[in-house]
Amino acid sequence: MKGGEKKMSKERDLIRMKGVVISEIVDNWIDESRDREEESLDGLVEDRMDYINRISKCSTLEEIKEIWFDCLWSDRKMFEERWKELL
């Protein structure tokens, strides 16, 4: 693979993972919002939007990975397994 092709592949992987992780966050957001009262949704919305905005600005897969872990995960081992599945 030539240098330009390799760079394009990395950029494509980065964009794809941003989409995948944002989708996972939104799915969780929807599930969580079903279990909450209307009044308590504001904090959830602000929290999830903050994570989505931070992910959209990431320039490396490692940044995306750490933000996603902070957002939804508490078990590092399970998280690492899920991350590998998505890559």
PDB file of N, CA, C and O in Angstrom, chain B, residues numbered from 101:
ATOM      1  N   MET B 101       0.853  -1.173   0.000  1.00  0.00           N
ATOM      2  CA  MET B 101       0.000   0.000   0.000  1.00  0.00           C
ATOM      3  C   MET B 101       0.898   1.235   0.000  1.00  0.00           C
ATOM      4  O   MET B 101       1.826   1.331   0.803  1.00  0.00           O
ATOM      5  N   LYS B 102       0.633   2.145  -0.869  1.00  0.00           N
ATOM      6  CA  LYS B 102       1.416   3.374  -0.960  1.00  0.00           C
ATOM      7  C   LYS B 102       1.057   4.309   0.177  1.00  0.00           C
ATOM      8  O   LYS B 102       0.026   4.143   0.829  1.00  0.00           O
ATOM      9  N   GLY B 103       1.924   5.307   0.415  1.00  0.00           N
ATOM     10  CA  GLY B 103       1.725   6.251   1.512  1.00  0.00           C
ATOM     11  C   GLY B 103       0.380   6.950   1.481  1.00  0.00           C
ATOM     12  O   GLY B 103      -0.284   7.070   2.510  1.00  0.00           O
ATOM     13  N   GLY B 104      -0.026   7.413   0.308  1.00  0.00           N
ATOM     14  CA  GLY B 104      -1.306   8.107   0.176  1.00  0.00           C
ATOM     15  C   GLY B 104      -2.493   7.194   0.440  1.00  0.00           C
ATOM     16  O   GLY B 104      -3.480   7.597   1.054  1.00  0.00           O
ATOM     17  N   GLU B 105      -2.382   5.947  -0.036  1.00  0.00           N
ATOM     18  CA  GLU B 105      -3.459   4.977   0.188  1.00  0.00           C
ATOM     19  C   GLU B 105      -3.565   4.617   1.663  1.00  0.00           C
ATOM     20  O   GLU B 105      -4.665   4.458   2.194  1.00  0.00           O
ATOM     21  N   LYS B 106      -2.418   4.488   2.322  1.00  0.00           N
ATOM     22  CA  LYS B 106      -2.400   4.147   3.745  1.00  0.00           C
ATOM     23  C   LYS B 106      -3.045   5.264   4.567  1.00  0.00           C
ATOM     24  O   LYS B 106      -3.800   5.001   5.503  1.00  0.00           O
ATOM     25  N   LYS B 107      -2.736   6.521   4.204  1.00  0.00           N
ATOM     26  CA  LYS B 107      -3.315   7.658   4.912  1.00  0.00           C
ATOM     27  C   LYS B 107      -4.828   7.691   4.716  1.00  0.00           C
ATOM     28  O   LYS B 107      -5.575   7.946   5.661  1.00  0.00           O
ATOM     29  N   MET B 108      -5.278   7.433   3.494  1.00  0.00           N
ATOM     30  CA  MET B 108      -6.719   7.422   3.210  1.00  0.00           C
ATOM     31  C   MET B 108      -7.412   6.315   4.001  1.00  0.00           C
ATOM     32  O   MET B 108      -8.521   6.502   4.500  1.00  0.00           O
ATOM     33  N   SER B 109      -6.751   5.163   4.111  1.00  0.00           N
ATOM     34  CA  SER B 109      -7.318   4.044   4.854  1.00  0.00           C
ATOM     35  C   SER B 109      -7.458   4.394   6.333  1.00  0.00           C
ATOM     36  O   SER B 109      -8.472   4.071   6.953  1.00  0.00           O
ATOM     37  N   LYS B 110      -6.448   5.051   6.900  1.00  0.00           N
ATOM     38  CA  LYS B 110      -6.511   5.459   8.307  1.00  0.00           C
ATOM     39  C   LYS B 110      -7.617   6.488   8.518  1.00  0.00           C
ATOM     40  O   LYS B 110      -8.346   6.424   9.508  1.00  0.00           O
ATOM     41  N   GLU B 111      -7.743   7.427   7.598  1.00  0.00           N
ATOM     42  CA  GLU B 111      -8.800   8.435   7.698  1.00  0.00           C
ATOM     43  C   GLU B 111     -10.178   7.788   7.593  1.00  0.00           C
ATOM     44  O   GLU B 111     -11.105   8.159   8.312  1.00  0.00           O
ATOM     45  N   ARG B 112     -10.299   6.828   6.698  1.00  0.00           N
ATOM     46  CA  ARG B 112     -11.564   6.113   6.528  1.00  0.00           C
ATOM     47  C   ARG B 112     -11.909   5.329   7.801  1.00  0.00           C
ATOM     48  O   ARG B 112     -13.060   5.330   8.239  1.00  0.00           O
ATOM     49  N   ASP B 113     -10.905   4.659   8.394  1.00  0.00           N
ATOM     50  CA  ASP B 113     -11.114   3.924   9.648  1.00  0.00           C
ATOM     51  C   ASP B 113     -11.541   4.865  10.768  1.00  0.00           C
ATOM     52  O   ASP B 113     -12.420   4.532  11.564  1.00  0.00           O
ATOM     53  N   LEU B 114     -10.922   6.031  10.830  1.00  0.00           N
ATOM     54  CA  LEU B 114     -11.248   7.009  11.863  1.00  0.00           C
ATOM     55  C   LEU B 114     -12.698   7.485  11.714  1.00  0.00           C
ATOM     56  O   LEU B 114     -13.440   7.547  12.694  1.00  0.00           O
ATOM     57  N   ILE B 115     -13.088   7.814  10.503  1.00  0.00           N
ATOM     58  CA  ILE B 115     -14.458   8.274  10.243  1.00  0.00           C
ATOM     59  C   ILE B 115     -15.457   7.162  10.546  1.00  0.00           C
ATOM     60  O   ILE B 115     -16.505   7.413  11.142  1.00  0.00           O
ATOM     61  N   ARG B 116     -15.139   5.945  10.140  1.00  0.00           N
ATOM     62  CA  ARG B 116     -16.033   4.814  10.395  1.00  0.00           C
ATOM     63  C   ARG B 116     -16.214   4.592  11.890  1.00  0.00           C
ATOM     64  O   ARG B 116     -17.339   4.401  12.352  1.00  0.00           O
ATOM     65  N   MET B 117     -15.126   4.613  12.651  1.00  0.00           N
ATOM     66  CA  MET B 117     -15.221   4.379  14.093  1.00  0.00           C
ATOM     67  C   MET B 117     -15.958   5.516  14.796  1.00  0.00           C
ATOM     68  O   MET B 117     -16.674   5.277  15.768  1.00  0.00           O
ATOM     69  N   LYS B 118     -15.796   6.737  14.322  1.00  0.00           N
ATOM     70  CA  LYS B 118     -16.579   7.841  14.895  1.00  0.00           C
ATOM     71  C   LYS B 118     -18.065   7.539  14.741  1.00  0.00           C
ATOM     72  O   LYS B 118     -18.838   7.691  15.687  1.00  0.00           O
ATOM     73  N   GLY B 119     -18.457   7.115  13.551  1.00  0.00           N
ATOM     74  CA  GLY B 119     -19.858   6.794  13.296  1.00  0.00           C
ATOM     75  C   GLY B 119     -20.357   5.631  14.138  1.00  0.00           C
ATOM     76  O   GLY B 119     -21.460   5.680  14.683  1.00  0.00           O
ATOM     77  N   VAL B 120     -19.544   4.587  14.244  1.00  0.00           N
ATOM     78  CA  VAL B 120     -19.925   3.408  15.023  1.00  0.00           C
ATOM     79  C   VAL B 120     -20.098   3.768  16.495  1.00  0.00           C
ATOM     80  O   VAL B 120     -21.094   3.395  17.114  1.00  0.00           O
ATOM     81  N   VAL B 121     -19.134   4.489  17.054  1.00  0.00           N
ATOM     82  CA  VAL B 121     -19.176   4.829  18.476  1.00  0.00           C
ATOM     83  C   VAL B 121     -20.320   5.803  18.768  1.00  0.00           C
ATOM     84  O   VAL B 121     -21.022   5.647  19.767  1.00  0.00           O
ATOM     85  N   ILE B 122     -20.512   6.791  17.917  1.00  0.00           N
ATOM     86  CA  ILE B 122     -21.628   7.728  18.115  1.00  0.00           C
ATOM     87  C   ILE B 122     -22.953   6.965  18.054  1.00  0.00           C
ATOM     88  O   ILE B 122     -23.859   7.245  18.838  1.00  0.00           O
ATOM     89  N   SER B 123     -23.073   6.018  17.143  1.00  0.00           N
ATOM     90  CA  SER B 123     -24.281   5.201  17.055  1.00  0.00           C
ATOM     91  C   SER B 123     -24.503   4.398  18.337  1.00  0.00           C
ATOM     92  O   SER B 123     -25.631   4.294  18.818  1.00  0.00           O
ATOM     93  N   GLU B 124     -23.430   3.832  18.887  1.00  0.00           N
ATOM     94  CA  GLU B 124     -23.531   3.080  20.148  1.00  0.00           C
ATOM     95  C   GLU B 124     -23.998   3.998  21.283  1.00  0.00           C
ATOM     96  O   GLU B 124     -24.829   3.608  22.103  1.00  0.00           O
ATOM     97  N   ILE B 125     -23.460   5.211  21.323  1.00  0.00           N
ATOM     98  CA  ILE B 125     -23.848   6.168  22.367  1.00  0.00           C
ATOM     99  C   ILE B 125     -25.321   6.541  22.227  1.00  0.00           C
ATOM    100  O   ILE B 125     -26.045   6.603  23.220  1.00  0.00           O
ATOM    101  N   VAL B 126     -25.762   6.787  21.000  1.00  0.00           N
ATOM    102  CA  VAL B 126     -27.163   7.152  20.765  1.00  0.00           C
ATOM    103  C   VAL B 126     -28.088   5.989  21.129  1.00  0.00           C
ATOM    104  O   VAL B 126     -29.131   6.202  21.746  1.00  0.00           O
ATOM    105  N   ASP B 127     -27.718   4.771  20.755  1.00  0.00           N
ATOM    106  CA  ASP B 127     -28.537   3.609  21.119  1.00  0.00           C
ATOM    107  C   ASP B 127     -28.682   3.496  22.630  1.00  0.00           C
ATOM    108  O   ASP B 127     -29.775   3.241  23.135  1.00  0.00           O
ATOM    109  N   ASN B 128     -27.580   3.686  23.351  1.00  0.00           N
ATOM    110  CA  ASN B 128     -27.618   3.633  24.806  1.00  0.00           C
ATOM    111  C   ASN B 128     -28.477   4.761  25.360  1.00  0.00           C
ATOM    112  O   ASN B 128     -29.237   4.570  26.309  1.00  0.00           O
ATOM    113  N   TRP B 129     -28.347   5.934  24.758  1.00  0.00           N
ATOM    114  CA  TRP B 129     -29.105   7.120  25.150  1.00  0.00           C
ATOM    115  C   TRP B 129     -30.605   6.835  25.040  1.00  0.00           C
ATOM    116  O   TRP B 129     -31.369   7.151  25.952  1.00  0.00           O
ATOM    117  N   ILE B 130     -31.019   6.242  23.932  1.00  0.00           N
ATOM    118  CA  ILE B 130     -32.431   5.913  23.721  1.00  0.00           C
ATOM    119  C   ILE B 130     -32.907   4.912  24.769  1.00  0.00           C
ATOM    120  O   ILE B 130     -33.968   5.085  25.370  1.00  0.00           O
ATOM    121  N   ASP B 131     -32.112   3.865  24.980  1.00  0.00           N
ATOM    122  CA  ASP B 131     -32.485   2.860  25.983  1.00  0.00           C
ATOM    123  C   ASP B 131     -32.601   3.474  27.372  1.00  0.00           C
ATOM    124  O   ASP B 131     -33.551   3.201  28.106  1.00  0.00           O
ATOM    125  N   GLU B 132     -31.630   4.302  27.722  1.00  0.00           N
ATOM    126  CA  GLU B 132     -31.635   4.914  29.046  1.00  0.00           C
ATOM    127  C   GLU B 132     -32.792   5.895  29.212  1.00  0.00           C
ATOM    128  O   GLU B 132     -33.374   5.993  30.293  1.00  0.00           O
ATOM    129  N   SER B 133     -33.126   6.617  28.151  1.00  0.00           N
ATOM    130  CA  SER B 133     -34.187   7.623  28.252  1.00  0.00           C
ATOM    131  C   SER B 133     -35.556   6.979  28.462  1.00  0.00           C
ATOM    132  O   SER B 133     -36.455   7.604  29.024  1.00  0.00           O
ATOM    133  N   ARG B 134     -35.717   5.749  28.019  1.00  0.00           N
ATOM    134  CA  ARG B 134     -36.989   5.040  28.236  1.00  0.00           C
ATOM    135  C   ARG B 134     -37.221   4.764  29.716  1.00  0.00           C
ATOM    136  O   ARG B 134     -38.361   4.689  30.176  1.00  0.00           O
ATOM    137  N   ASP B 135     -36.127   4.614  30.452  1.00  0.00           N
ATOM    138  CA  ASP B 135     -36.216   4.264  31.873  1.00  0.00           C
ATOM    139  C   ASP B 135     -36.270   5.476  32.795  1.00  0.00           C
ATOM    140  O   ASP B 135     -36.399   5.317  34.008  1.00  0.00           O
ATOM    141  N   ARG B 136     -36.174   6.669  32.250  1.00  0.00           N
ATOM    142  CA  ARG B 136     -36.129   7.876  33.085  1.00  0.00           C
ATOM    143  C   ARG B 136     -37.417   8.670  32.998  1.00  0.00           C
ATOM    144  O   ARG B 136     -38.184   8.565  32.041  1.00  0.00           O
ATOM    145  N   GLU B 137     -37.620   9.458  34.023  1.00  0.00           N
ATOM    146  CA  GLU B 137     -38.734  10.397  34.021  1.00  0.00           C
ATOM    147  C   GLU B 137     -38.379  11.569  33.108  1.00  0.00           C
ATOM    148  O   GLU B 137     -37.203  11.875  32.911  1.00  0.00           O
ATOM    149  N   GLU B 138     -39.383  12.212  32.560  1.00  0.00           N
ATOM    150  CA  GLU B 138     -39.195  13.354  31.652  1.00  0.00           C
ATOM    151  C   GLU B 138     -38.264  14.416  32.232  1.00  0.00           C
ATOM    152  O   GLU B 138     -37.413  14.951  31.522  1.00  0.00           O
ATOM    153  N   GLU B 139     -38.424  14.724  33.520  1.00  0.00           N
ATOM    154  CA  GLU B 139     -37.647  15.804  34.142  1.00  0.00           C
ATOM    155  C   GLU B 139     -36.151  15.491  34.215  1.00  0.00           C
ATOM    156  O   GLU B 139     -35.328  16.406  34.212  1.00  0.00           O
ATOM    157  N   SER B 140     -35.801  14.227  34.278  1.00  0.00           N
ATOM    158  CA  SER B 140     -34.389  13.883  34.449  1.00  0.00           C
ATOM    159  C   SER B 140     -33.662  13.640  33.129  1.00  0.00           C
ATOM    160  O   SER B 140     -32.509  13.209  33.130  1.00  0.00           O
ATOM    161  N   LEU B 141     -34.315  13.910  32.017  1.00  0.00           N
ATOM    162  CA  LEU B 141     -33.678  13.691  30.717  1.00  0.00           C
ATOM    163  C   LEU B 141     -32.692  14.790  30.338  1.00  0.00           C
ATOM    164  O   LEU B 141     -31.760  14.533  29.576  1.00  0.00           O
ATOM    165  N   ASP B 142     -32.872  16.007  30.847  1.00  0.00           N
ATOM    166  CA  ASP B 142     -31.998  17.115  30.463  1.00  0.00           C
ATOM    167  C   ASP B 142     -30.533  16.806  30.715  1.00  0.00           C
ATOM    168  O   ASP B 142     -29.700  17.028  29.836  1.00  0.00           O
ATOM    169  N   GLY B 143     -30.205  16.307  31.874  1.00  0.00           N
ATOM    170  CA  GLY B 143     -28.818  15.982  32.189  1.00  0.00           C
ATOM    171  C   GLY B 143     -28.264  14.909  31.278  1.00  0.00           C
ATOM    172  O   GLY B 143     -27.106  14.973  30.868  1.00  0.00           O
ATOM    173  N   LEU B 144     -29.087  13.921  30.959  1.00  0.00           N
ATOM    174  CA  LEU B 144     -28.671  12.845  30.064  1.00  0.00           C
ATOM    175  C   LEU B 144     -28.390  13.388  28.671  1.00  0.00           C
ATOM    176  O   LEU B 144     -27.386  13.030  28.054  1.00  0.00           O
ATOM    177  N   VAL B 145     -29.264  14.244  28.177  1.00  0.00           N
ATOM    178  CA  VAL B 145     -29.089  14.834  26.847  1.00  0.00           C
ATOM    179  C   VAL B 145     -27.789  15.631  26.791  1.00  0.00           C
ATOM    180  O   VAL B 145     -26.996  15.454  25.866  1.00  0.00           O
ATOM    181  N   GLU B 146     -27.565  16.495  27.757  1.00  0.00           N
ATOM    182  CA  GLU B 146     -26.345  17.310  27.776  1.00  0.00           C
ATOM    183  C   GLU B 146     -25.099  16.437  27.866  1.00  0.00           C
ATOM    184  O   GLU B 146     -24.108  16.683  27.179  1.00  0.00           O
ATOM    185  N   ASP B 147     -25.157  15.422  28.712  1.00  0.00           N
ATOM    186  CA  ASP B 147     -24.030  14.516  28.896  1.00  0.00           C
ATOM    187  C   ASP B 147     -23.685  13.793  27.597  1.00  0.00           C
ATOM    188  O   ASP B 147     -22.528  13.781  27.176  1.00  0.00           O
ATOM    189  N   ARG B 148     -24.686  13.194  26.966  1.00  0.00           N
ATOM    190  CA  ARG B 148     -24.440  12.432  25.735  1.00  0.00           C
ATOM    191  C   ARG B 148     -23.997  13.347  24.592  1.00  0.00           C
ATOM    192  O   ARG B 148     -23.127  12.974  23.806  1.00  0.00           O
ATOM    193  N   MET B 149     -24.584  14.532  24.496  1.00  0.00           N
ATOM    194  CA  MET B 149     -24.177  15.465  23.440  1.00  0.00           C
ATOM    195  C   MET B 149     -22.729  15.903  23.627  1.00  0.00           C
ATOM    196  O   MET B 149     -22.005  16.082  22.647  1.00  0.00           O
ATOM    197  N   ASP B 150     -22.304  16.075  24.866  1.00  0.00           N
ATOM    198  CA  ASP B 150     -20.915  16.424  25.138  1.00  0.00           C
ATOM    199  C   ASP B 150     -19.981  15.330  24.622  1.00  0.00           C
ATOM    200  O   ASP B 150     -18.985  15.626  23.962  1.00  0.00           O
ATOM    201  N   TYR B 151     -20.296  14.076  24.917  1.00  0.00           N
ATOM    202  CA  TYR B 151     -19.464  12.970  24.434  1.00  0.00           C
ATOM    203  C   TYR B 151     -19.460  12.898  22.911  1.00  0.00           C
ATOM    204  O   TYR B 151     -18.409  12.689  22.305  1.00  0.00           O
ATOM    205  N   ILE B 152     -20.613  13.066  22.293  1.00  0.00           N
ATOM    206  CA  ILE B 152     -20.702  13.024  20.832  1.00  0.00           C
ATOM    207  C   ILE B 152     -19.877  14.150  20.215  1.00  0.00           C
ATOM    208  O   ILE B 152     -19.163  13.922  19.239  1.00  0.00           O
ATOM    209  N   ASN B 153     -19.962  15.353  20.764  1.00  0.00           N
ATOM    210  CA  ASN B 153     -19.168  16.474  20.255  1.00  0.00           C
ATOM    211  C   ASN B 153     -17.677  16.214  20.415  1.00  0.00           C
ATOM    212  O   ASN B 153     -16.894  16.515  19.513  1.00  0.00           O
ATOM    213  N   ARG B 154     -17.279  15.659  21.552  1.00  0.00           N
ATOM    214  CA  ARG B 154     -15.863  15.352  21.773  1.00  0.00           C
ATOM    215  C   ARG B 154     -15.367  14.304  20.781  1.00  0.00           C
ATOM    216  O   ARG B 154     -14.262  14.427  20.252  1.00  0.00           O
ATOM    217  N   ILE B 155     -16.171  13.281  20.525  1.00  0.00           N
ATOM    218  CA  ILE B 155     -15.776  12.237  19.575  1.00  0.00           C
ATOM    219  C   ILE B 155     -15.658  12.808  18.169  1.00  0.00           C
ATOM    220  O   ILE B 155     -14.746  12.441  17.429  1.00  0.00           O
ATOM    221  N   SER B 156     -16.556  13.689  17.796  1.00  0.00           N
ATOM    222  CA  SER B 156     -16.520  14.258  16.443  1.00  0.00           C
ATOM    223  C   SER B 156     -15.242  15.055  16.189  1.00  0.00           C
ATOM    224  O   SER B 156     -14.857  15.252  15.037  1.00  0.00           O
ATOM    225  N   LYS B 157     -14.583  15.512  17.247  1.00  0.00           N
ATOM    226  CA  LYS B 157     -13.351  16.294  17.107  1.00  0.00           C
ATOM    227  C   LYS B 157     -12.083  15.453  17.226  1.00  0.00           C
ATOM    228  O   LYS B 157     -10.982  15.984  17.079  1.00  0.00           O
ATOM    229  N   CYS B 158     -12.215  14.168  17.484  1.00  0.00           N
ATOM    230  CA  CYS B 158     -11.046  13.299  17.672  1.00  0.00           C
ATOM    231  C   CYS B 158     -10.253  13.152  16.376  1.00  0.00           C
ATOM    232  O   CYS B 158     -10.810  13.147  15.278  1.00  0.00           O
ATOM    233  N   SER B 159      -8.944  13.032  16.538  1.00  0.00           N
ATOM    234  CA  SER B 159      -8.092  12.839  15.366  1.00  0.00           C
ATOM    235  C   SER B 159      -7.382  11.487  15.383  1.00  0.00           C
ATOM    236  O   SER B 159      -6.634  11.167  14.459  1.00  0.00           O
ATOM    237  N   THR B 160      -7.613  10.686  16.440  1.00  0.00           N
ATOM    238  CA  THR B 160      -7.026   9.346  16.497  1.00  0.00           C
ATOM    239  C   THR B 160      -8.051   8.351  17.044  1.00  0.00           C
ATOM    240  O   THR B 160      -8.988   8.719  17.751  1.00  0.00           O
ATOM    241  N   LEU B 161      -7.844   7.089  16.696  1.00  0.00           N
ATOM    242  CA  LEU B 161      -8.703   6.036  17.228  1.00  0.00           C
ATOM    243  C   LEU B 161      -8.559   5.921  18.737  1.00  0.00           C
ATOM    244  O   LEU B 161      -9.531   5.622  19.431  1.00  0.00           O
ATOM    245  N   GLU B 162      -7.366   6.154  19.248  1.00  0.00           N
ATOM    246  CA  GLU B 162      -7.125   6.063  20.692  1.00  0.00           C
ATOM    247  C   GLU B 162      -7.958   7.098  21.454  1.00  0.00           C
ATOM    248  O   GLU B 162      -8.482   6.803  22.528  1.00  0.00           O
ATOM    249  N   GLU B 163      -8.078   8.303  20.904  1.00  0.00           N
ATOM    250  CA  GLU B 163      -8.918   9.326  21.544  1.00  0.00           C
ATOM    251  C   GLU B 163     -10.380   8.880  21.589  1.00  0.00           C
ATOM    252  O   GLU B 163     -11.051   9.012  22.613  1.00  0.00           O
ATOM    253  N   ILE B 164     -10.857   8.357  20.477  1.00  0.00           N
ATOM    254  CA  ILE B 164     -12.236   7.873  20.411  1.00  0.00           C
ATOM    255  C   ILE B 164     -12.449   6.776  21.447  1.00  0.00           C
ATOM    256  O   ILE B 164     -13.442   6.768  22.174  1.00  0.00           O
ATOM    257  N   LYS B 165     -11.510   5.867  21.495  1.00  0.00           N
ATOM    258  CA  LYS B 165     -11.599   4.730  22.413  1.00  0.00           C
ATOM    259  C   LYS B 165     -11.740   5.185  23.861  1.00  0.00           C
ATOM    260  O   LYS B 165     -12.601   4.686  24.585  1.00  0.00           O
ATOM    261  N   GLU B 166     -10.915   6.115  24.283  1.00  0.00           N
ATOM    262  CA  GLU B 166     -10.941   6.562  25.680  1.00  0.00           C
ATOM    263  C   GLU B 166     -12.212   7.346  26.018  1.00  0.00           C
ATOM    264  O   GLU B 166     -12.757   7.201  27.113  1.00  0.00           O
ATOM    265  N   ILE B 167     -12.676   8.162  25.096  1.00  0.00           N
ATOM    266  CA  ILE B 167     -13.911   8.918  25.337  1.00  0.00           C
ATOM    267  C   ILE B 167     -15.093   7.962  25.438  1.00  0.00           C
ATOM    268  O   ILE B 167     -15.952   8.123  26.305  1.00  0.00           O
ATOM    269  N   TRP B 168     -15.141   6.973  24.559  1.00  0.00           N
ATOM    270  CA  TRP B 168     -16.234   6.008  24.585  1.00  0.00           C
ATOM    271  C   TRP B 168     -16.223   5.212  25.886  1.00  0.00           C
ATOM    272  O   TRP B 168     -17.275   4.972  26.479  1.00  0.00           O
ATOM    273  N   PHE B 169     -15.046   4.807  26.326  1.00  0.00           N
ATOM    274  CA  PHE B 169     -14.959   4.085  27.602  1.00  0.00           C
ATOM    275  C   PHE B 169     -15.503   4.954  28.732  1.00  0.00           C
ATOM    276  O   PHE B 169     -16.297   4.490  29.550  1.00  0.00           O
ATOM    277  N   ASP B 170     -15.078   6.208  28.776  1.00  0.00           N
ATOM    278  CA  ASP B 170     -15.544   7.124  29.828  1.00  0.00           C
ATOM    279  C   ASP B 170     -17.059   7.311  29.791  1.00  0.00           C
ATOM    280  O   ASP B 170     -17.699   7.454  30.832  1.00  0.00           O
ATOM    281  N   CYS B 171     -17.617   7.308  28.605  1.00  0.00           N
ATOM    282  CA  CYS B 171     -19.047   7.578  28.436  1.00  0.00           C
ATOM    283  C   CYS B 171     -19.931   6.431  28.915  1.00  0.00           C
ATOM    284  O   CYS B 171     -20.901   6.665  29.636  1.00  0.00           O
ATOM    285  N   LEU B 172     -19.615   5.203  28.530  1.00  0.00           N
ATOM    286  CA  LEU B 172     -20.565   4.113  28.737  1.00  0.00           C
ATOM    287  C   LEU B 172     -20.061   2.902  29.508  1.00  0.00           C
ATOM    288  O   LEU B 172     -20.867   2.074  29.932  1.00  0.00           O
ATOM    289  N   TRP B 173     -18.783   2.778  29.696  1.00  0.00           N
ATOM    290  CA  TRP B 173     -18.252   1.518  30.200  1.00  0.00           C
ATOM    291  C   TRP B 173     -17.670   1.642  31.598  1.00  0.00           C
ATOM    292  O   TRP B 173     -17.184   2.701  31.996  1.00  0.00           O
ATOM    293  N   SER B 174     -17.729   0.537  32.336  1.00  0.00           N
ATOM    294  CA  SER B 174     -17.052   0.471  33.629  1.00  0.00           C
ATOM    295  C   SER B 174     -16.137  -0.748  33.692  1.00  0.00           C
ATOM    296  O   SER B 174     -15.229  -0.796  34.522  1.00  0.00           O
ATOM    297  N   ASP B 175     -16.362  -1.718  32.837  1.00  0.00           N
ATOM    298  CA  ASP B 175     -15.561  -2.940  32.808  1.00  0.00           C
ATOM    299  C   ASP B 175     -14.582  -2.869  31.634  1.00  0.00           C
ATOM    300  O   ASP B 175     -14.978  -3.011  30.477  1.00  0.00           O
ATOM    301  N   ARG B 176     -13.315  -2.652  31.938  1.00  0.00           N
ATOM    302  CA  ARG B 176     -12.298  -2.464  30.893  1.00  0.00           C
ATOM    303  C   ARG B 176     -12.162  -3.706  30.013  1.00  0.00           C
ATOM    304  O   ARG B 176     -12.016  -3.582  28.797  1.00  0.00           O
ATOM    305  N   LYS B 177     -12.206  -4.895  30.605  1.00  0.00           N
ATOM    306  CA  LYS B 177     -12.035  -6.123  29.826  1.00  0.00           C
ATOM    307  C   LYS B 177     -13.164  -6.285  28.806  1.00  0.00           C
ATOM    308  O   LYS B 177     -12.908  -6.569  27.636  1.00  0.00           O
ATOM    309  N   MET B 178     -14.397  -6.105  29.244  1.00  0.00           N
ATOM    310  CA  MET B 178     -15.534  -6.203  28.320  1.00  0.00           C
ATOM    311  C   MET B 178     -15.447  -5.130  27.241  1.00  0.00           C
ATOM    312  O   MET B 178     -15.759  -5.377  26.076  1.00  0.00           O
ATOM    313  N   PHE B 179     -15.022  -3.946  27.641  1.00  0.00           N
ATOM    314  CA  PHE B 179     -14.872  -2.851  26.688  1.00  0.00           C
ATOM    315  C   PHE B 179     -13.840  -3.202  25.620  1.00  0.00           C
ATOM    316  O   PHE B 179     -14.090  -3.015  24.429  1.00  0.00           O
ATOM    317  N   GLU B 180     -12.685  -3.708  26.041  1.00  0.00           N
ATOM    318  CA  GLU B 180     -11.621  -4.059  25.088  1.00  0.00           C
ATOM    319  C   GLU B 180     -12.102  -5.123  24.103  1.00  0.00           C
ATOM    320  O   GLU B 180     -11.768  -5.067  22.920  1.00  0.00           O
ATOM    321  N   GLU B 181     -12.881  -6.087  24.580  1.00  0.00           N
ATOM    322  CA  GLU B 181     -13.427  -7.115  23.691  1.00  0.00           C
ATOM    323  C   GLU B 181     -14.369  -6.488  22.663  1.00  0.00           C
ATOM    324  O   GLU B 181     -14.310  -6.817  21.479  1.00  0.00           O
ATOM    325  N   ARG B 182     -15.227  -5.596  23.114  1.00  0.00           N
ATOM    326  CA  ARG B 182     -16.168  -4.924  22.201  1.00  0.00           C
ATOM    327  C   ARG B 182     -15.418  -4.060  21.192  1.00  0.00           C
ATOM    328  O   ARG B 182     -15.765  -4.042  20.011  1.00  0.00           O
ATOM    329  N   TRP B 183     -14.404  -3.352  21.644  1.00  0.00           N
ATOM    330  CA  TRP B 183     -13.607  -2.497  20.764  1.00  0.00           C
ATOM    331  C   TRP B 183     -12.978  -3.333  19.647  1.00  0.00           C
ATOM    332  O   TRP B 183     -13.006  -2.941  18.480  1.00  0.00           O
ATOM    333  N   LYS B 184     -12.414  -4.484  20.010  1.00  0.00           N
ATOM    334  CA  LYS B 184     -11.782  -5.363  19.011  1.00  0.00           C
ATOM    335  C   LYS B 184     -12.800  -5.870  17.997  1.00  0.00           C
ATOM    336  O   LYS B 184     -12.493  -5.993  16.812  1.00  0.00           O
ATOM    337  N   GLU B 185     -14.019  -6.164  18.468  1.00  0.00           N
ATOM    338  CA  GLU B 185     -15.080  -6.600  17.553  1.00  0.00           C
ATOM    339  C   GLU B 185     -15.374  -5.529  16.504  1.00  0.00           C
ATOM    340  O   GLU B 185     -15.598  -5.838  15.334  1.00  0.00           O
ATOM    341  N   LEU B 186     -15.371  -4.291  16.928  1.00  0.00           N
ATOM    342  CA  LEU B 186     -15.740  -3.190  16.034  1.00  0.00           C
ATOM    343  C   LEU B 186     -14.631  -2.810  15.065  1.00  0.00           C
ATOM    344  O   LEU B 186     -14.903  -2.319  13.970  1.00  0.00           O
ATOM    345  N   LEU B 187     -13.383  -3.033  15.460  1.00  0.00           N
ATOM    346  CA  LEU B 187     -12.277  -2.707  14.564  1.00  0.00           C
ATOM    347  C   LEU B 187     -12.293  -3.671  13.405  1.00  0.00           C
ATOM    348  O   LEU B 187     -11.445  -3.585  12.517  1.00  0.00           O
TER     349      LEU B 187
END
